[in-house]
Short mmCIF file of N, CA and C in Angstrom, two decimals:
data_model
loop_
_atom_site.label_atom_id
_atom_site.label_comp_id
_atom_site.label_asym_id
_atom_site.label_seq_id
_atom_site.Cartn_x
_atom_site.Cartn_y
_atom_site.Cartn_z
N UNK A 492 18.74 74.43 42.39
CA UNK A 492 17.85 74.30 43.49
C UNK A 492 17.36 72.85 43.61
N UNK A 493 17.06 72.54 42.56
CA UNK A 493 16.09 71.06 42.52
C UNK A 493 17.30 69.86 43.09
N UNK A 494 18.82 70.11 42.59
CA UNK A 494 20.17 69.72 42.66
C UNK A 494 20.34 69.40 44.18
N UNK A 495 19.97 70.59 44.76
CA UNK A 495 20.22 71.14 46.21
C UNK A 495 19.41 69.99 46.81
N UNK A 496 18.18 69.98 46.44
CA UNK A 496 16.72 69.35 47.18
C UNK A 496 17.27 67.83 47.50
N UNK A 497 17.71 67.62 46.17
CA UNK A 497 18.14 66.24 45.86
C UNK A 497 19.16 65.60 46.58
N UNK A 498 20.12 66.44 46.86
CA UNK A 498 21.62 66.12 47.32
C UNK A 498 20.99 66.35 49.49
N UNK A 499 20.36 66.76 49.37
CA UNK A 499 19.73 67.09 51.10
C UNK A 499 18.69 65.71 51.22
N UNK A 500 17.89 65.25 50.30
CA UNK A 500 16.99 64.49 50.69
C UNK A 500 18.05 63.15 51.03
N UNK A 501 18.74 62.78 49.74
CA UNK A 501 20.05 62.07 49.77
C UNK A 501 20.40 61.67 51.19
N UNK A 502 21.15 62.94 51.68
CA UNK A 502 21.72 62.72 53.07
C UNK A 502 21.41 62.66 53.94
N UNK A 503 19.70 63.35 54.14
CA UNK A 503 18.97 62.74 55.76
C UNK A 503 18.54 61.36 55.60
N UNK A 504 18.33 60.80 53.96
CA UNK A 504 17.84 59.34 54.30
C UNK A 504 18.66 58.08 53.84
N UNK A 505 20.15 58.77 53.79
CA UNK A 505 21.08 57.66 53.53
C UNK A 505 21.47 56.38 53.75
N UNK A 506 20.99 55.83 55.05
CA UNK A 506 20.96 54.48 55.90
C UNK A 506 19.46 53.89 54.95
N UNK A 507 18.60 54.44 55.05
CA UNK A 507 17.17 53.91 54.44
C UNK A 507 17.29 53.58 53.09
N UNK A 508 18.22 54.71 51.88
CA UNK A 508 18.25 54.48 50.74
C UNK A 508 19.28 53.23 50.39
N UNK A 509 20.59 53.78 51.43
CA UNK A 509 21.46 52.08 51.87
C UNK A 509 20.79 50.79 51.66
N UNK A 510 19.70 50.86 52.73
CA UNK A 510 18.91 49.38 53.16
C UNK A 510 18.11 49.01 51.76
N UNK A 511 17.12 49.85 51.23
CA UNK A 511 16.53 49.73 49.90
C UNK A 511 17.67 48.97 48.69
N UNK A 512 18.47 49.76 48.35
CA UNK A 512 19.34 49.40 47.71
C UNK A 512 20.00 47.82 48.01
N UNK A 513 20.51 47.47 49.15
CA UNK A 513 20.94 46.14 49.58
C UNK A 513 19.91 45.30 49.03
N UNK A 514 18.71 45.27 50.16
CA UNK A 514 17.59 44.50 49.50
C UNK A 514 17.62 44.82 48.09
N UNK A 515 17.63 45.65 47.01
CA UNK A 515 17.22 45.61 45.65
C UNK A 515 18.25 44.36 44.86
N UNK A 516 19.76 44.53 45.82
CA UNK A 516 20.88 43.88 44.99
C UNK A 516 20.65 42.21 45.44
N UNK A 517 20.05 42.04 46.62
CA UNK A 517 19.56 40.79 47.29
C UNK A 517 18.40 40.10 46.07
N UNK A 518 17.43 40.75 46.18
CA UNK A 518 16.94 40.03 45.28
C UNK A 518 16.92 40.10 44.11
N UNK A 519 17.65 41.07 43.47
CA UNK A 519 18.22 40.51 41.75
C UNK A 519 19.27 39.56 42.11
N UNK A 520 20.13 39.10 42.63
CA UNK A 520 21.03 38.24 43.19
C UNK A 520 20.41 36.90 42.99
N UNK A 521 18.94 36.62 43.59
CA UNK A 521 18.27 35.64 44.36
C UNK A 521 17.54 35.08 42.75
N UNK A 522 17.06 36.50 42.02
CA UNK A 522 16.84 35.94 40.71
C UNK A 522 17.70 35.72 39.81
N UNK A 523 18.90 35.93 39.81
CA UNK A 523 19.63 35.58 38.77
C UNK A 523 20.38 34.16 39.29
N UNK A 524 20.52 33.76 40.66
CA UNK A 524 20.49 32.58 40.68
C UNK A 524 19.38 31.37 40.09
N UNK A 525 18.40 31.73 40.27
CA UNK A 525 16.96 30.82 39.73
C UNK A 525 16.80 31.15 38.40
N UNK A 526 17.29 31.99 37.59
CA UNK A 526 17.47 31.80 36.42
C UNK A 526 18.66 31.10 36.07
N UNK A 527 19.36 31.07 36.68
CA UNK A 527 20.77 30.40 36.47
C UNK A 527 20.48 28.57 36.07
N UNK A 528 19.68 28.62 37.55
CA UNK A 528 19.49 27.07 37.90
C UNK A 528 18.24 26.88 36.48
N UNK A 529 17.18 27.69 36.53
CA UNK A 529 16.43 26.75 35.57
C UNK A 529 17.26 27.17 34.11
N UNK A 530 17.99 27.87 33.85
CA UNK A 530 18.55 27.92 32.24
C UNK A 530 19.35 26.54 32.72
N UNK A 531 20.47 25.57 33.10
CA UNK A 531 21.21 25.00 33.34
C UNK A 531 20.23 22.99 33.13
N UNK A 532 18.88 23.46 33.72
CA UNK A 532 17.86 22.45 34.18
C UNK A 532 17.65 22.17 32.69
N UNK A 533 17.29 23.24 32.14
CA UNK A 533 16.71 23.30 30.37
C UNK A 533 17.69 22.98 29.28
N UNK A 534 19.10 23.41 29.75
CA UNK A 534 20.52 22.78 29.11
C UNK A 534 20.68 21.40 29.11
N UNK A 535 20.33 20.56 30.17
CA UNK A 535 20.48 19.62 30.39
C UNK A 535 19.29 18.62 29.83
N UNK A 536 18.28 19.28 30.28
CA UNK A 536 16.55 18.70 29.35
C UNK A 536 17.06 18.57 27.92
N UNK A 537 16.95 19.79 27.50
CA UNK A 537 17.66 20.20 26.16
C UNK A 537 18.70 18.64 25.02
N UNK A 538 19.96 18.41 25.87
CA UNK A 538 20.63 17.80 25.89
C UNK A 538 20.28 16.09 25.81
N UNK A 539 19.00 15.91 26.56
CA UNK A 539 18.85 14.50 26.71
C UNK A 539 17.81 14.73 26.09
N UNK A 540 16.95 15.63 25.22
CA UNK A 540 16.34 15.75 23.90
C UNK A 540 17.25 15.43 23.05
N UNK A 541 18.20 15.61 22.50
CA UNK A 541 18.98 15.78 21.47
C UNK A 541 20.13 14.43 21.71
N UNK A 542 19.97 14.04 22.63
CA UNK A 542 21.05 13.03 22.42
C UNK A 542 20.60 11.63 21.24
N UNK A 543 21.71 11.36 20.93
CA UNK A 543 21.40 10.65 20.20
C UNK A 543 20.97 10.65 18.39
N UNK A 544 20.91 12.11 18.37
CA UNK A 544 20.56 13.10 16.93
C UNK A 544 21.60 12.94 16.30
N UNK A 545 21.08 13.11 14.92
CA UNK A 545 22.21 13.60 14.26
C UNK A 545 22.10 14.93 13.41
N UNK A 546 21.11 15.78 14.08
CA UNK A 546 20.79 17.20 14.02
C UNK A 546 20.89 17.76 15.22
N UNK A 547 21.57 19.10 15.34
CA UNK A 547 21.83 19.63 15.85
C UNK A 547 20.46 20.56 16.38
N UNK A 548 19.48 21.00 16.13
CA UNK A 548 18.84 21.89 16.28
C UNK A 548 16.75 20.90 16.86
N UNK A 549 15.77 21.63 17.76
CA UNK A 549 15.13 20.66 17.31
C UNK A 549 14.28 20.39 16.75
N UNK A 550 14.30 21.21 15.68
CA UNK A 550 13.30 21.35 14.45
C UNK A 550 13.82 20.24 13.53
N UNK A 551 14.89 20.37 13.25
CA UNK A 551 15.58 18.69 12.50
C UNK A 551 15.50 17.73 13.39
N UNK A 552 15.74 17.57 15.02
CA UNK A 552 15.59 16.48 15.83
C UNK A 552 13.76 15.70 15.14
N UNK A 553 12.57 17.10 15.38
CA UNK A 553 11.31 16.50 15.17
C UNK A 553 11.05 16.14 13.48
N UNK A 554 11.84 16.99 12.53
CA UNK A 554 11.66 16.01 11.20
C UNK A 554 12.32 14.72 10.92
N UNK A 555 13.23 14.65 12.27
CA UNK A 555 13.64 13.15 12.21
C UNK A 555 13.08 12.05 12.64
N UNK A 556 12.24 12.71 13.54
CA UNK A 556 11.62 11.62 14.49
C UNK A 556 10.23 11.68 13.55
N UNK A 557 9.59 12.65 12.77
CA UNK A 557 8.11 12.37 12.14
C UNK A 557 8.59 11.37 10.98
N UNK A 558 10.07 11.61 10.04
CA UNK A 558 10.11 10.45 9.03
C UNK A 558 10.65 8.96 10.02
N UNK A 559 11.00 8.88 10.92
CA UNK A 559 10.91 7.27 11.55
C UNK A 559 9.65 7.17 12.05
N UNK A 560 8.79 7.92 12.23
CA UNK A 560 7.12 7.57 12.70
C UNK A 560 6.71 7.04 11.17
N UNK A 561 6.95 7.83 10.34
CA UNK A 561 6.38 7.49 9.03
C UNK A 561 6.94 6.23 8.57
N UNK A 562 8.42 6.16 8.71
CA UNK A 562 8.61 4.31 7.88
C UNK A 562 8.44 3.40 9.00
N UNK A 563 7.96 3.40 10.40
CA UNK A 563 7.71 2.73 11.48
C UNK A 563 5.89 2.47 10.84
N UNK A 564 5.56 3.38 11.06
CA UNK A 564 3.87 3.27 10.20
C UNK A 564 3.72 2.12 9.12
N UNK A 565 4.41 2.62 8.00
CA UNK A 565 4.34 1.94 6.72
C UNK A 565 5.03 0.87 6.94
N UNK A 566 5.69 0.10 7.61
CA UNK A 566 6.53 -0.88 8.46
C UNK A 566 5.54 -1.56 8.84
N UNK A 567 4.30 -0.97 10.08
CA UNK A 567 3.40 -1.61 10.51
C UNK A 567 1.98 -2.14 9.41
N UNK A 568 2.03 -1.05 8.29
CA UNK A 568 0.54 -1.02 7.60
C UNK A 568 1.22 -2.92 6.58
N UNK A 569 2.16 -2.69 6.32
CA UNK A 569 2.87 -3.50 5.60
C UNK A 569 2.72 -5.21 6.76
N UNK A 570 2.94 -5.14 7.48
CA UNK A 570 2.60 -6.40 8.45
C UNK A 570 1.51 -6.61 8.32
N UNK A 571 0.54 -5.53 9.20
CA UNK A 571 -0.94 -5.83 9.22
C UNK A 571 -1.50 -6.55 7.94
N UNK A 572 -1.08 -6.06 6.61
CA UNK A 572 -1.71 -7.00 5.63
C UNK A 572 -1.30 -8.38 5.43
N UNK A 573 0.11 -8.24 6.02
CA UNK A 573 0.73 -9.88 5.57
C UNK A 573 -0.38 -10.90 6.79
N UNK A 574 0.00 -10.21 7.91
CA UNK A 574 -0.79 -11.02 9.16
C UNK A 574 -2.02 -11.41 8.47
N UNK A 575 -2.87 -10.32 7.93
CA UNK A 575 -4.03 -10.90 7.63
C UNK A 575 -4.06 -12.03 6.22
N UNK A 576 -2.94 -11.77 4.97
CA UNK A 576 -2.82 -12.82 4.10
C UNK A 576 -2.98 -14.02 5.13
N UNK A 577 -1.74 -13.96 6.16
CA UNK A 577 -1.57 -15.80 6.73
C UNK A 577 -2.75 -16.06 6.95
N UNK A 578 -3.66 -14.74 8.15
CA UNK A 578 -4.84 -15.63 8.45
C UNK A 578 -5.92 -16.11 7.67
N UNK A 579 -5.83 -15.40 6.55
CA UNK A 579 -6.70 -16.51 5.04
C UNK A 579 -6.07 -17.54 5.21
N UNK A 580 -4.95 -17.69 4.98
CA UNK A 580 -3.99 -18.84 4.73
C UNK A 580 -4.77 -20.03 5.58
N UNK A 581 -4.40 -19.49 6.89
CA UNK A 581 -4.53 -20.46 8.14
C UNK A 581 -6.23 -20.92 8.20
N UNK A 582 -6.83 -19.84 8.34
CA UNK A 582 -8.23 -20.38 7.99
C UNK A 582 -8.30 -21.52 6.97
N UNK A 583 -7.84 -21.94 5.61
CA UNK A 583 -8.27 -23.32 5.31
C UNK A 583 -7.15 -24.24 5.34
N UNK A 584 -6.07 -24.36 6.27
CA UNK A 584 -6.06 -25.03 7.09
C UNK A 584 -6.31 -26.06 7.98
N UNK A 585 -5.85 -27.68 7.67
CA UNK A 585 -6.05 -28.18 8.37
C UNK A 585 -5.61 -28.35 10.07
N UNK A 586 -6.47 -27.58 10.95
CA UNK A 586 -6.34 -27.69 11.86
C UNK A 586 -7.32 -28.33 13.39
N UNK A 587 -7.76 -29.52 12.66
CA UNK A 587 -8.43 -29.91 13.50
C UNK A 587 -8.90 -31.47 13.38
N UNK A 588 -8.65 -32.18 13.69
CA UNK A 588 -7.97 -33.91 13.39
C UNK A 588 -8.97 -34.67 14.51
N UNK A 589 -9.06 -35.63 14.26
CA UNK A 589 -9.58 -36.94 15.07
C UNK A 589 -9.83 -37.85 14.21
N UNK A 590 -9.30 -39.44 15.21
CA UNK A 590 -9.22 -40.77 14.50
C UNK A 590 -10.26 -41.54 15.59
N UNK A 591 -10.73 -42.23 14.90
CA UNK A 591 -11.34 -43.99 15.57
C UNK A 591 -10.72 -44.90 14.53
N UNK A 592 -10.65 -45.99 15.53
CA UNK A 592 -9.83 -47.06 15.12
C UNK A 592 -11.34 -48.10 15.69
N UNK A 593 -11.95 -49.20 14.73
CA UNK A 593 -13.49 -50.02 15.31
C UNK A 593 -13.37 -51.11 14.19
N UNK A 594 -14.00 -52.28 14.75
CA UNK A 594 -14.32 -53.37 14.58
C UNK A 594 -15.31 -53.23 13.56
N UNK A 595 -15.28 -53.60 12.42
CA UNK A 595 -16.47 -53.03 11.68
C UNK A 595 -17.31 -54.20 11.57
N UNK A 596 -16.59 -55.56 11.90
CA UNK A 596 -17.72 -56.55 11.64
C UNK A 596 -16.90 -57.92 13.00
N UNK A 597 -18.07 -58.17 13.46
CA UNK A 597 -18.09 -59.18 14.58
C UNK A 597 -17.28 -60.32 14.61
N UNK A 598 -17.22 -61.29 13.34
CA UNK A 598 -16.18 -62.07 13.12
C UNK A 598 -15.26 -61.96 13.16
N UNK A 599 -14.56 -60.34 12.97
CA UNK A 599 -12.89 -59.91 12.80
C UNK A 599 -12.31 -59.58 13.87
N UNK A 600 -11.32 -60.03 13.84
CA UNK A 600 -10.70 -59.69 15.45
C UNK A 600 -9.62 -58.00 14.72
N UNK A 601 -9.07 -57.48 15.80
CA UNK A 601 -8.76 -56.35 15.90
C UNK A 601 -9.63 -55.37 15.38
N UNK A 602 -9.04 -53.78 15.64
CA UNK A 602 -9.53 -52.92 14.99
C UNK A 602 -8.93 -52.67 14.09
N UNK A 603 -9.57 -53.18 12.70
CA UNK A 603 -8.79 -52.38 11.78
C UNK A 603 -9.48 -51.70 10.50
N UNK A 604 -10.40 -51.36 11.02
CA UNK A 604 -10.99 -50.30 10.46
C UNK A 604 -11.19 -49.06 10.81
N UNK A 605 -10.73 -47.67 10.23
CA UNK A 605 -10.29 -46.69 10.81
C UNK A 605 -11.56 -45.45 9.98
N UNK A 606 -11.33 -44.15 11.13
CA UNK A 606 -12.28 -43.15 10.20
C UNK A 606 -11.60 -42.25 11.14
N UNK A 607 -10.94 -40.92 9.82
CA UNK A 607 -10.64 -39.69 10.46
C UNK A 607 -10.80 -38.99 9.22
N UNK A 608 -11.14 -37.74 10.68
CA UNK A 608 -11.64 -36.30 10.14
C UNK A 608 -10.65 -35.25 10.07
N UNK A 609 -10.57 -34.55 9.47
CA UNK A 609 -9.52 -33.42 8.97
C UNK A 609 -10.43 -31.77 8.56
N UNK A 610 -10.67 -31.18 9.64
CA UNK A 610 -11.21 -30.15 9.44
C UNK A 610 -10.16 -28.64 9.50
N UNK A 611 -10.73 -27.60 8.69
CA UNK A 611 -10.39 -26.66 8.99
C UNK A 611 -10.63 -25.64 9.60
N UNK A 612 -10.56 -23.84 10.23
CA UNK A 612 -11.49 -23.39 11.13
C UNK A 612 -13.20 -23.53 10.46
N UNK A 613 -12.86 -23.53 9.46
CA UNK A 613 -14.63 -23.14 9.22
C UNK A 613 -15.21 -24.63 9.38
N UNK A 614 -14.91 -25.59 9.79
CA UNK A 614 -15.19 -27.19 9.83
C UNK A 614 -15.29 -27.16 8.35
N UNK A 615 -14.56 -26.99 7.36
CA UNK A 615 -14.63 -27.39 5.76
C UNK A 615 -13.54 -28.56 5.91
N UNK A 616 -14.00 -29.89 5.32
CA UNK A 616 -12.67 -30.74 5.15
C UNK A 616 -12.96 -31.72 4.55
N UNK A 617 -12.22 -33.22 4.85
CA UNK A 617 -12.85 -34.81 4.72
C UNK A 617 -12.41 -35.39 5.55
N UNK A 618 -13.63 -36.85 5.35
CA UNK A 618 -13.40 -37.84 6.69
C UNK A 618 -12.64 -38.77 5.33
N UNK A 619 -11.82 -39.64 6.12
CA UNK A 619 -11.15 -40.93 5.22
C UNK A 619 -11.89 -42.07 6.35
N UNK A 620 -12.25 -42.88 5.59
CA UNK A 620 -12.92 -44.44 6.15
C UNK A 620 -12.19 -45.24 5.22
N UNK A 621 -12.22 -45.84 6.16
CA UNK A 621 -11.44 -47.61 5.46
C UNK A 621 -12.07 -48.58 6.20
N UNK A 622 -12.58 -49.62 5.61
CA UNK A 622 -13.72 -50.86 6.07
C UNK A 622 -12.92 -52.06 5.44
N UNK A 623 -12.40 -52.62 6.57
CA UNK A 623 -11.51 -54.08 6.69
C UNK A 623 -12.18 -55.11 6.73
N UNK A 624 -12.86 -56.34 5.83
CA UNK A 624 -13.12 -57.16 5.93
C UNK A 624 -12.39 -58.34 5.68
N UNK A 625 -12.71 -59.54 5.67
CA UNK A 625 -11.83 -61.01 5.29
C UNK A 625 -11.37 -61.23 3.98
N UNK A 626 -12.13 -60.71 2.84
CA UNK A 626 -12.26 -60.82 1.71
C UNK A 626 -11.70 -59.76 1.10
N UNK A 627 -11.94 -58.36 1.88
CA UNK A 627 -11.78 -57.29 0.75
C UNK A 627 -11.67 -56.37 1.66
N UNK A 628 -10.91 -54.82 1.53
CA UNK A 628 -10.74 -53.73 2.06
C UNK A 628 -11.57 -52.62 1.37
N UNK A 629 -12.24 -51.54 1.87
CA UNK A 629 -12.57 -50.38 1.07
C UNK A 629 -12.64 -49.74 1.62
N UNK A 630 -12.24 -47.97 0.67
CA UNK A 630 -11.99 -47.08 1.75
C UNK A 630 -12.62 -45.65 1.20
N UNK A 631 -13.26 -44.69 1.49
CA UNK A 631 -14.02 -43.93 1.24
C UNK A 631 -13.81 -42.29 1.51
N UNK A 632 -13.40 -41.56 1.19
CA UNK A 632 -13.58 -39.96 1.52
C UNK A 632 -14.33 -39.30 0.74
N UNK A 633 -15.30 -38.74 2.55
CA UNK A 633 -16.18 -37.73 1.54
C UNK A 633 -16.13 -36.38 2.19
N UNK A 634 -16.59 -35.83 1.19
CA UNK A 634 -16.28 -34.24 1.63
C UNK A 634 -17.42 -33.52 2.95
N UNK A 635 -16.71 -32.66 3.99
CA UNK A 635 -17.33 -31.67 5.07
C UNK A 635 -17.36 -30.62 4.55
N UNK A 636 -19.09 -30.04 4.40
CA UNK A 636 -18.78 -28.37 4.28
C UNK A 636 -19.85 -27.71 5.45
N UNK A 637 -18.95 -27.09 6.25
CA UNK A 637 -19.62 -26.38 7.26
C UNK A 637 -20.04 -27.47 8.69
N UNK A 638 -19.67 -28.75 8.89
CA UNK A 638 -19.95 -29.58 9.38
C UNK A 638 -20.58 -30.52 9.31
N UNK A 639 -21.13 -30.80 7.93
CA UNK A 639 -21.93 -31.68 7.46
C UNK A 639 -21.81 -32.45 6.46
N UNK A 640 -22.10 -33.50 5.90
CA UNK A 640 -21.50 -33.94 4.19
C UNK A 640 -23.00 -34.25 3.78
N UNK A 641 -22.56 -34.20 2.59
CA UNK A 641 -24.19 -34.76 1.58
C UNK A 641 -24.06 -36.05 1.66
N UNK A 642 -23.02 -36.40 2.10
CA UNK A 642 -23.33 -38.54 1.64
C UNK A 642 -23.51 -39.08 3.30
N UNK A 643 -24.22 -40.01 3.65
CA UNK A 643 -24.36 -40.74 4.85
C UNK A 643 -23.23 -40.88 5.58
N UNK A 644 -23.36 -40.63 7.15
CA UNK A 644 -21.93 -40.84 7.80
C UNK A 644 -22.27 -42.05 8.31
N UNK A 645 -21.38 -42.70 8.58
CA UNK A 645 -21.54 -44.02 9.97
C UNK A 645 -21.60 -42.99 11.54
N UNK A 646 -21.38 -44.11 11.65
CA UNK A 646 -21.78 -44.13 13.71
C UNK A 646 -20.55 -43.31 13.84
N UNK A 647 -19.33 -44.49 13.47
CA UNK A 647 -18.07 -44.01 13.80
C UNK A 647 -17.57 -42.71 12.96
N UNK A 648 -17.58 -42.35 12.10
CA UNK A 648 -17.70 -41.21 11.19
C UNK A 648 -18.50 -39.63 12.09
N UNK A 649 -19.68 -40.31 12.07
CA UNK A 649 -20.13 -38.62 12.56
C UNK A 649 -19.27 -38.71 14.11
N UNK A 650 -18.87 -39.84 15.10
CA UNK A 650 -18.33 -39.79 15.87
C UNK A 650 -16.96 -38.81 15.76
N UNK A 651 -15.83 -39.04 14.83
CA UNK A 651 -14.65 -38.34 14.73
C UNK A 651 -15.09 -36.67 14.43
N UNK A 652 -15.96 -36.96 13.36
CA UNK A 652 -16.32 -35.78 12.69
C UNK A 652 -16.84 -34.75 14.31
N UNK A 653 -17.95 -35.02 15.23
CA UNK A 653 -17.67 -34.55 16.57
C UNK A 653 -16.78 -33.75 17.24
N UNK A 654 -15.98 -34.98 17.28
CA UNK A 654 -15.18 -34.48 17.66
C UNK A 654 -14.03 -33.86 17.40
N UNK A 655 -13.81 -34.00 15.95
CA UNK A 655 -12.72 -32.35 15.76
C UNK A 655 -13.60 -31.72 15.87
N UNK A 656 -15.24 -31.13 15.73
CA UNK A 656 -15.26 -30.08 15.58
C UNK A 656 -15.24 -29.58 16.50
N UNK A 657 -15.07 -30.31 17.84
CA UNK A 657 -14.88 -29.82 19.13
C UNK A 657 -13.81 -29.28 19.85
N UNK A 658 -12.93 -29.35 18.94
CA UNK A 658 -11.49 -29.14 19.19
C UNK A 658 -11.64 -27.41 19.26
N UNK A 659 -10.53 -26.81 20.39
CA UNK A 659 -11.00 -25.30 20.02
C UNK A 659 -9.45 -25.20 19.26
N UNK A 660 -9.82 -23.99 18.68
CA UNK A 660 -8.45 -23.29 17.64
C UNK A 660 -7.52 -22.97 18.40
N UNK A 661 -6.11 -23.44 18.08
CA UNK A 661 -4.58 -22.97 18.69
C UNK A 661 -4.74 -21.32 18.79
N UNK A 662 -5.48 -20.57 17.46
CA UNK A 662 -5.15 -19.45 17.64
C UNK A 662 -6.65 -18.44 17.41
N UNK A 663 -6.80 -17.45 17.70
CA UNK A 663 -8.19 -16.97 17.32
C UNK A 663 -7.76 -16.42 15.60
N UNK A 664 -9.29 -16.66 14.44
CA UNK A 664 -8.90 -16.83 13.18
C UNK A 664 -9.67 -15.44 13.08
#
């Protein structure tokens, strides 16, 4: 009976169950294309993940790439200290110079008495003087700490001394 019901409902709505059916095969059709396309999209993603590996899978691709993060790291931690050795280095350093060339006494013709300064960033250094007279030469270095010396400068002396310290640094220390 139920057989009967079934096989009658069947045949008065055959065009309708037709149309249902089409549309059902339409759009599994419509999705198995768009699965098609994005599995193919992800093959290809996939692919330009992995290129270049020499693991196949990408659980080995990412333990390959965390141990080159790691000796890229220790690569960098390893610089950073050297950089900072140089810049001790460079800090005492002479990097900061000026000369006068002056007449130290009225009777003498040319300049040939000289005074230069030789500082480093922290202005730590010495001035060299040399005092040319007719009779006799003498020449003097005394020590800069912090921009200043304990022994008397001349005119021309604190003049050089000035001016290196005016000089700015090639590089920040």
């Amino acid at each position: 009976m139920f057989l009967n019901n079934l096989v009658n409902y069947i045949a008065a709505h055959e065009a309708a169950l037709l149309l249902a059916s089409m549309l059902l095969i339409l759009v599994l059709l419509i999705l198995v294309i768009y699965t098609m396309v994005r599995l193919s999209t992800m093959r290809s993603r996939y692919r330009a993940m992995m290129h270049g590996s020499e693991v196949e899978d990408i659980e080995g691709t990412l333990i390959q790439h965390i141990q080159e993060v790691e000796r890229v790291s220790a690569t960098n931690a390893r610089i950073l200290e050297e950089n900072e050795l140089i810049r001790q280095f460079l800090r005492k350093t002479l990097v900061r110079t000026a000369a006068v060339r002056f007449r130290a006494f009225e009777d003498m013709g040319g300049d040939l008495s000289y005074a230069v300064a030789m500082l480093d960033a922290n202005n730590d250094g010495i001035i060299f003087s040399s005092i040319f007279a007719r009779a006799d030469s003498r020449s003097y270095i005394k020590p800069i700490r912090n921009g200043a010396s304990e022994y008397p400068l001349t005119d021309e002396e604190k003049g050089v001394l000035k001016e290196a310290m005016g000089q700015s640094l090639p590089i920040n220390y």
